[in-house]
Amino acid sequence: MSLLSRALPALRLYCIGLAVALHQLLRRLRPGGPPAPVFPTQNGNVAIVTGGAKGIGYHTVKHLARLGMHVILASIVTKQLPNTGNDESEGQEAVRKIKEETVNGKVEFLHCDLASMKSIRQFVQQFRAKNCPLHVLVNNAGVMLVPERKTEDGFEEHFGLNYLGHFLLTNLLLETLKQSGTRSRNARVITVSSATHYVGRLHLNDLQSRCSYSPHGAYAQSKLALVLFTYRLQHLMTADGSHVTANVVDPGVVNTELYKNVCWATKVVKWMTAWLFFKTPEEGASTSIYAAVSPELEGVGGIYLYNEQRTKSTDVSYDEELQRRLWTESCKMTRISDVGSRDL
């Protein structure tokens, strides 16, 4: 593969990132702006947030807890990510701080390695043992631009952790979500993608990027896969008559630790401009929180949200045949039954 072909995924990624950052700057400079939304209390509701120990996930957990939710923080505790700080002590420290700041004692940490199918299944078993409902699942965790490496199960890490881990987790929790949702208050699945999905290419014949690995291409593919998955999930839930909605959110360009794997020049530019162009993690969490609790979205599913607004995702994400094929292939990879094959 030529040098230009290898560089194209990175170029596309940086162009879309720059466009989003400029949009965020213009939005900030606009006088006034809408007031921060006020959401109803969520006492008695239960949520799971992956990657909740830091960044966007941390602020998502904190806000949901402030609304009275019982929140389970499922951090990325994985051997695949050395020196990330995503260990159990960090998760427990996040829980302590959130409890202290929100005066909500119903915040807890459970170990979950999204790069391990075994760990995901163990997490779900632990959750089920609590015999509690599940009203909100926020698939937030992820990695970005990591060097080529595999998960415990042999999957390319972006695809395996960002996408397949959440695909399996959601499917294993689906029955609990169905039982928890009601006609007047649906259970909600919120999946965090990003604007990089617009430049993503889904290679169904090479989902593991074995032919030619590009961290930029692999990351963008994983984010596109999450959008396709969300739309397919909503189709299945509607066909099944289940009181569960699935939506996908785009947090924007956010100043988090995800950028630690970018090249040194990009790190310098980020260090110099993040205060102006980037959202804070708290600002980045706003759309996830909106999708999780806003009354405006009651019973509404299958939409892409950016800045709390419905937005059109990339054209290919609406390809129902591609959604179905990805779902079927994902079921094979995670070794679960394909409910979609029965064309509910």
CSV table of C-alpha atoms in Angstrom, one decimal:
chain,number,residue,atom,x,y,z
A,1,MET,CA,0.0,0.0,0.0
A,2,SER,CA,1.3,3.4,-0.9
A,3,LEU,CA,2.4,6.1,1.6
A,4,LEU,CA,-0.5,8.3,0.4
A,5,SER,CA,-3.0,5.5,1.0
A,6,ARG,CA,-1.7,4.9,4.5
A,7,ALA,CA,-1.9,8.7,5.3
A,8,LEU,CA,-5.4,9.2,4.0
A,9,PRO,CA,-7.2,7.9,7.2
A,10,ALA,CA,-5.2,10.2,9.4
A,11,LEU,CA,-5.8,13.1,7.1
A,12,ARG,CA,-9.6,12.5,7.0
A,13,LEU,CA,-9.6,12.2,10.8
A,14,TYR,CA,-7.8,15.4,11.4
A,15,CYS,CA,-9.9,17.3,8.9
A,16,ILE,CA,-13.2,16.2,10.6
A,17,GLY,CA,-11.7,17.0,14.0
A,18,LEU,CA,-10.7,20.5,12.9
A,19,ALA,CA,-14.2,21.1,11.4
A,20,VAL,CA,-15.8,20.1,14.7
A,21,ALA,CA,-13.4,22.1,16.8
A,22,LEU,CA,-14.1,25.2,14.7
A,23,HIS,CA,-17.8,24.7,15.0
A,24,GLN,CA,-17.4,24.5,18.8
A,25,LEU,CA,-15.4,27.7,18.8
A,26,LEU,CA,-18.1,29.6,16.8
A,27,ARG,CA,-20.8,28.2,19.1
A,28,ARG,CA,-18.9,29.5,22.1
A,29,LEU,CA,-18.4,33.0,20.6
A,30,ARG,CA,-22.1,33.3,19.8
A,31,PRO,CA,-23.7,35.7,22.3
A,32,GLY,CA,-26.2,34.3,24.8
A,33,GLY,CA,-27.0,30.7,23.9
A,34,PRO,CA,-29.6,28.3,25.3
A,35,PRO,CA,-29.7,27.9,29.1
A,36,ALA,CA,-28.5,24.7,30.7
A,37,PRO,CA,-31.4,22.1,30.7
A,38,VAL,CA,-32.9,21.1,34.0
A,39,PHE,CA,-33.8,17.4,34.1
A,40,PRO,CA,-36.3,15.6,36.4
A,41,THR,CA,-35.1,13.6,39.3
A,42,GLN,CA,-34.3,10.0,38.7
A,43,ASN,CA,-34.9,8.5,42.1
A,44,GLY,CA,-35.3,4.7,41.9
A,45,ASN,CA,-33.7,4.4,38.4
A,46,VAL,CA,-30.5,2.4,37.8
A,47,ALA,CA,-27.8,3.2,35.3
A,48,ILE,CA,-24.5,1.6,34.1
A,49,VAL,CA,-21.8,3.8,32.6
A,50,THR,CA,-18.7,2.2,31.1
A,51,GLY,CA,-15.5,4.1,31.4
A,52,GLY,CA,-16.9,6.1,34.3
A,53,ALA,CA,-13.7,6.7,36.3
A,54,LYS,CA,-12.5,9.6,34.3
A,55,GLY,CA,-13.3,12.1,31.5
A,56,ILE,CA,-16.7,12.2,29.9
A,57,GLY,CA,-17.8,9.0,31.7
A,58,TYR,CA,-16.9,10.5,35.1
A,59,HIS,CA,-19.0,13.6,34.6
A,60,THR,CA,-21.9,11.5,33.1
A,61,VAL,CA,-21.9,9.3,36.3
A,62,LYS,CA,-21.7,12.4,38.5
A,63,HIS,CA,-24.6,14.2,36.9
A,64,LEU,CA,-26.8,11.1,36.9
A,65,ALA,CA,-26.0,10.5,40.6
A,66,ARG,CA,-26.9,14.2,41.3
A,67,LEU,CA,-30.3,13.4,39.8
A,68,GLY,CA,-30.7,10.6,42.3
A,69,MET,CA,-29.9,7.6,40.1
A,70,HIS,CA,-28.3,4.5,41.4
A,71,VAL,CA,-25.2,4.4,39.2
A,72,ILE,CA,-22.8,1.6,38.5
A,73,LEU,CA,-19.4,2.7,37.2
A,74,ALA,CA,-17.9,0.1,34.9
A,75,SER,CA,-14.4,1.2,34.3
A,76,ILE,CA,-12.0,0.0,31.7
A,77,VAL,CA,-9.9,-2.2,33.9
A,78,THR,CA,-7.8,-4.1,31.4
A,79,LYS,CA,-4.3,-5.6,31.1
A,80,GLN,CA,-4.4,-4.5,27.5
A,81,LEU,CA,-3.9,-0.9,28.5
A,82,PRO,CA,-0.8,-0.6,30.6
A,83,ASN,CA,-0.2,2.6,32.6
A,84,THR,CA,-3.7,4.0,31.9
A,85,GLY,CA,-4.6,4.3,35.6
A,86,ASN,CA,-7.8,2.5,34.9
A,87,ASP,CA,-7.3,0.2,37.8
A,88,GLU,CA,-9.7,-0.7,40.6
A,89,SER,CA,-8.3,1.9,43.0
A,90,GLU,CA,-9.0,4.7,40.5
A,91,GLY,CA,-12.6,3.4,40.1
A,92,GLN,CA,-13.1,3.3,43.9
A,93,GLU,CA,-11.6,6.8,44.2
A,94,ALA,CA,-14.0,8.1,41.5
A,95,VAL,CA,-16.9,6.6,43.4
A,96,ARG,CA,-15.7,8.2,46.7
A,97,LYS,CA,-15.5,11.7,45.1
A,98,ILE,CA,-18.9,11.4,43.3
A,99,LYS,CA,-20.6,10.2,46.5
A,100,GLU,CA,-19.1,13.2,48.4
A,101,GLU,CA,-20.0,15.8,45.7
A,102,THR,CA,-23.5,14.5,45.0
A,103,VAL,CA,-24.5,13.3,48.5
A,104,ASN,CA,-25.7,10.1,46.8
A,105,GLY,CA,-24.6,6.9,48.4
A,106,LYS,CA,-25.9,4.7,45.6
A,107,VAL,CA,-22.8,4.9,43.4
A,108,GLU,CA,-20.6,1.9,43.0
A,109,PHE,CA,-17.8,0.4,41.0
A,110,LEU,CA,-17.7,-3.0,39.3
A,111,HIS,CA,-14.7,-4.4,37.5
A,112,CYS,CA,-15.2,-4.7,33.7
A,113,ASP,CA,-12.5,-5.3,31.1
A,114,LEU,CA,-14.1,-4.5,27.8
A,115,ALA,CA,-11.2,-6.1,26.0
A,116,SER,CA,-12.2,-9.4,27.5
A,117,MET,CA,-15.4,-11.3,26.7
A,118,LYS,CA,-14.9,-13.4,29.8
A,119,SER,CA,-14.7,-10.3,32.0
A,120,ILE,CA,-17.8,-8.7,30.4
A,121,ARG,CA,-19.7,-11.9,31.1
A,122,GLN,CA,-18.5,-11.9,34.7
A,123,PHE,CA,-19.5,-8.2,35.1
A,124,VAL,CA,-23.0,-9.0,33.9
A,125,GLN,CA,-23.3,-12.0,36.3
A,126,GLN,CA,-22.2,-9.7,39.2
A,127,PHE,CA,-24.8,-7.1,38.1
A,128,ARG,CA,-27.6,-9.7,37.8
A,129,ALA,CA,-26.8,-11.0,41.3
A,130,LYS,CA,-27.9,-7.6,42.6
A,131,ASN,CA,-31.4,-8.3,41.4
A,132,CYS,CA,-32.0,-4.7,40.5
A,133,PRO,CA,-33.5,-3.2,37.3
A,134,LEU,CA,-31.6,-1.4,34.6
A,135,HIS,CA,-33.1,1.8,33.1
A,136,VAL,CA,-30.1,3.4,31.4
A,137,LEU,CA,-27.0,1.9,29.8
A,138,VAL,CA,-24.3,4.3,28.7
A,139,ASN,CA,-21.7,2.7,26.4
A,140,ASN,CA,-19.1,5.4,26.9
A,141,ALA,CA,-15.7,3.8,27.2
A,142,GLY,CA,-13.1,3.6,24.5
A,143,VAL,CA,-9.6,3.9,23.2
A,144,MET,CA,-8.2,6.0,20.4
A,145,LEU,CA,-5.3,5.7,18.0
A,146,VAL,CA,-3.6,2.9,19.9
A,147,PRO,CA,-0.7,1.1,18.2
A,148,GLU,CA,-1.6,-2.2,16.5
A,149,ARG,CA,-2.4,-4.8,19.2
A,150,LYS,CA,-5.1,-7.3,20.0
A,151,THR,CA,-7.6,-7.9,22.8
A,152,GLU,CA,-7.5,-11.0,25.0
A,153,ASP,CA,-9.8,-12.6,22.5
A,154,GLY,CA,-7.7,-11.8,19.5
A,155,PHE,CA,-9.6,-8.8,18.1
A,156,GLU,CA,-8.0,-5.6,16.9
A,157,GLU,CA,-8.2,-3.3,19.9
A,158,HIS,CA,-10.3,-0.4,18.6
A,159,PHE,CA,-12.9,-2.8,17.1
A,160,GLY,CA,-12.7,-5.3,20.0
A,161,LEU,CA,-13.0,-2.8,22.9
A,162,ASN,CA,-14.8,0.2,21.5
A,163,TYR,CA,-17.4,-1.8,19.5
A,164,LEU,CA,-17.5,-5.5,20.2
A,165,GLY,CA,-17.1,-5.1,24.0
A,166,HIS,CA,-20.2,-2.8,24.1
A,167,PHE,CA,-22.1,-5.0,21.6
A,168,LEU,CA,-21.7,-8.0,23.9
A,169,LEU,CA,-22.4,-6.0,27.1
A,170,THR,CA,-25.6,-4.5,25.6
A,171,ASN,CA,-26.9,-7.9,24.4
A,172,LEU,CA,-26.2,-9.6,27.7
A,173,LEU,CA,-28.1,-6.8,29.5
A,174,LEU,CA,-30.9,-6.6,27.0
A,175,GLU,CA,-33.3,-8.8,28.8
A,176,THR,CA,-32.9,-6.8,32.0
A,177,LEU,CA,-33.4,-3.6,30.1
A,178,LYS,CA,-36.6,-5.0,28.5
A,179,GLN,CA,-38.0,-6.0,31.9
A,180,SER,CA,-37.2,-2.5,33.3
A,181,GLY,CA,-38.7,-0.4,30.5
A,182,THR,CA,-42.4,0.5,30.6
A,183,ARG,CA,-44.8,2.1,28.1
A,184,SER,CA,-44.6,5.4,30.0
A,185,ARG,CA,-40.8,5.2,30.7
A,186,ASN,CA,-38.7,3.3,28.3
A,187,ALA,CA,-35.3,1.9,29.2
A,188,ARG,CA,-32.5,3.6,27.3
A,189,VAL,CA,-29.3,2.5,25.6
A,190,ILE,CA,-26.9,5.4,24.9
A,191,THR,CA,-23.8,4.7,22.8
A,192,VAL,CA,-21.0,7.3,22.4
A,193,SER,CA,-19.6,7.5,18.9
A,194,SER,CA,-17.9,10.6,17.4
A,195,ALA,CA,-17.7,12.7,14.3
A,196,THR,CA,-14.9,10.5,13.1
A,197,HIS,CA,-17.6,8.0,12.0
A,198,TYR,CA,-18.3,10.3,9.1
A,199,VAL,CA,-14.9,9.3,7.6
A,200,GLY,CA,-15.0,5.7,8.7
A,201,ARG,CA,-15.0,2.8,6.3
A,202,LEU,CA,-16.5,-0.5,7.4
A,203,HIS,CA,-14.5,-3.4,5.9
A,204,LEU,CA,-16.8,-6.4,6.5
A,205,ASN,CA,-14.2,-8.7,5.0
A,206,ASP,CA,-11.4,-7.3,7.2
A,207,LEU,CA,-12.9,-6.0,10.4
A,208,GLN,CA,-9.7,-6.7,12.2
A,209,SER,CA,-7.6,-4.5,9.9
A,210,ARG,CA,-5.2,-7.4,9.1
A,211,CYS,CA,-4.6,-6.4,5.5
A,212,SER,CA,-3.3,-2.9,6.4
A,213,TYR,CA,-3.4,-1.4,9.8
A,214,SER,CA,-4.0,2.3,10.4
A,215,PRO,CA,-4.8,3.5,13.9
A,216,HIS,CA,-6.9,6.3,12.4
A,217,GLY,CA,-8.8,4.0,10.1
A,218,ALA,CA,-9.4,1.4,12.8
A,219,TYR,CA,-10.7,4.0,15.3
A,220,ALA,CA,-13.0,5.6,12.7
A,221,GLN,CA,-14.3,2.1,11.7
A,222,SER,CA,-15.1,1.3,15.3
A,223,LYS,CA,-17.1,4.6,15.7
A,224,LEU,CA,-19.0,3.9,12.5
A,225,ALA,CA,-19.8,0.3,13.7
A,226,LEU,CA,-21.3,1.8,16.9
A,227,VAL,CA,-23.7,4.0,14.9
A,228,LEU,CA,-24.7,1.0,12.7
A,229,PHE,CA,-25.2,-1.1,15.8
A,230,THR,CA,-27.4,1.5,17.5
A,231,TYR,CA,-29.7,1.8,14.5
A,232,ARG,CA,-30.0,-2.0,14.2
A,233,LEU,CA,-30.7,-2.4,17.9
A,234,GLN,CA,-33.5,0.2,17.7
A,235,HIS,CA,-35.0,-1.7,14.7
A,236,LEU,CA,-35.0,-4.9,16.6
A,237,MET,CA,-36.5,-3.3,19.8
A,238,THR,CA,-39.3,-1.7,17.8
A,239,ALA,CA,-40.1,-4.9,15.9
A,240,ASP,CA,-40.1,-6.8,19.2
A,241,GLY,CA,-42.4,-4.3,20.8
A,242,SER,CA,-39.9,-3.8,23.6
A,243,HIS,CA,-39.9,-0.6,25.7
A,244,VAL,CA,-36.3,0.1,25.1
A,245,THR,CA,-34.8,2.9,23.0
A,246,ALA,CA,-31.3,3.1,21.5
A,247,ASN,CA,-29.6,6.4,20.5
A,248,VAL,CA,-26.1,7.4,19.6
A,249,VAL,CA,-24.3,10.6,20.8
A,250,ASP,CA,-21.4,12.6,19.5
A,251,PRO,CA,-19.7,14.5,22.4
A,252,GLY,CA,-17.7,16.7,20.1
A,253,VAL,CA,-13.9,17.4,20.4
A,254,VAL,CA,-13.2,17.0,24.1
A,255,ASN,CA,-10.1,17.6,26.1
A,256,THR,CA,-9.5,14.1,27.6
A,257,GLU,CA,-6.7,11.6,27.9
A,258,LEU,CA,-7.8,9.8,24.7
A,259,TYR,CA,-5.3,12.0,22.9
A,260,LYS,CA,-2.3,10.5,24.6
A,261,ASN,CA,-1.5,8.3,21.6
A,262,VAL,CA,-1.4,11.1,19.0
A,263,CYS,CA,2.0,12.3,17.6
A,264,TRP,CA,4.1,14.8,19.5
A,265,ALA,CA,3.2,17.6,17.1
A,266,THR,CA,-0.5,17.1,17.6
A,267,LYS,CA,0.1,17.0,21.4
A,268,VAL,CA,1.8,20.4,21.2
A,269,VAL,CA,-1.0,21.9,19.1
A,270,LYS,CA,-3.6,20.5,21.5
A,271,TRP,CA,-1.7,21.9,24.5
A,272,MET,CA,-1.7,25.3,23.0
A,273,THR,CA,-5.3,25.4,21.7
A,274,ALA,CA,-7.4,23.1,23.8
A,275,TRP,CA,-8.6,25.9,26.1
A,276,LEU,CA,-10.1,27.6,23.1
A,277,PHE,CA,-11.3,24.9,20.7
A,278,PHE,CA,-11.9,21.8,22.9
A,279,LYS,CA,-14.8,21.1,25.2
A,280,THR,CA,-14.2,20.2,28.8
A,281,PRO,CA,-15.1,16.7,29.8
A,282,GLU,CA,-18.1,18.1,31.7
A,283,GLU,CA,-19.3,19.9,28.5
A,284,GLY,CA,-18.6,16.7,26.5
A,285,ALA,CA,-20.9,14.7,28.8
A,286,SER,CA,-23.9,17.0,28.3
A,287,THR,CA,-25.3,15.1,25.3
A,288,SER,CA,-24.9,11.7,26.9
A,289,ILE,CA,-26.8,13.0,30.0
A,290,TYR,CA,-29.5,14.6,27.7
A,291,ALA,CA,-30.0,11.3,25.9
A,292,ALA,CA,-30.2,9.4,29.2
A,293,VAL,CA,-32.8,11.5,31.0
A,294,SER,CA,-34.4,14.1,28.9
A,295,PRO,CA,-38.3,13.8,28.8
A,296,GLU,CA,-38.1,15.1,25.2
A,297,LEU,CA,-36.6,11.8,24.1
A,298,GLU,CA,-39.1,9.6,25.9
A,299,GLY,CA,-39.9,6.8,23.5
A,300,VAL,CA,-37.6,8.2,20.8
A,301,GLY,CA,-34.9,6.0,19.4
A,302,GLY,CA,-32.6,5.4,16.4
A,303,ILE,CA,-31.3,9.0,16.3
A,304,TYR,CA,-27.8,10.6,16.3
A,305,LEU,CA,-27.4,13.5,18.7
A,306,TYR,CA,-24.8,16.3,18.7
A,307,ASN,CA,-25.0,19.2,21.1
A,308,GLU,CA,-28.4,17.8,22.3
A,309,GLN,CA,-29.7,18.2,18.8
A,310,ARG,CA,-30.8,15.5,16.3
A,311,THR,CA,-28.2,15.4,13.6
A,312,LYS,CA,-27.9,13.3,10.4
A,313,SER,CA,-25.2,10.7,10.6
A,314,THR,CA,-23.2,9.6,7.6
A,315,ASP,CA,-25.3,8.2,4.7
A,316,VAL,CA,-23.9,4.7,4.9
A,317,SER,CA,-25.0,4.4,8.5
A,318,TYR,CA,-28.6,4.2,7.3
A,319,ASP,CA,-27.9,1.2,5.1
A,320,GLU,CA,-30.1,-1.5,6.7
A,321,GLU,CA,-28.5,-4.3,4.9
A,322,LEU,CA,-25.1,-3.2,6.2
A,323,GLN,CA,-26.5,-2.9,9.7
A,324,ARG,CA,-27.9,-6.4,9.5
A,325,ARG,CA,-24.7,-7.9,8.2
A,326,LEU,CA,-22.5,-6.2,10.8
A,327,TRP,CA,-24.9,-7.4,13.6
A,328,THR,CA,-24.8,-11.0,12.3
A,329,GLU,CA,-21.0,-11.0,12.1
A,330,SER,CA,-20.8,-9.5,15.6
A,331,CYS,CA,-23.0,-12.2,17.0
A,332,LYS,CA,-20.6,-14.8,15.5
A,333,MET,CA,-17.6,-13.1,16.9
A,334,THR,CA,-19.1,-12.8,20.4
A,335,ARG,CA,-20.7,-16.2,20.2
A,336,ILE,CA,-24.2,-15.2,21.1
A,337,SER,CA,-27.5,-16.0,19.3
A,338,ASP,CA,-28.5,-13.7,16.4
A,339,VAL,CA,-32.0,-12.6,17.3
A,340,GLY,CA,-31.9,-10.3,14.3
A,341,SER,CA,-31.7,-13.3,12.0
A,342,ARG,CA,-35.3,-14.2,12.9
A,343,ASP,CA,-36.4,-10.8,11.4
A,344,LEU,CA,-38.5,-9.8,14.3
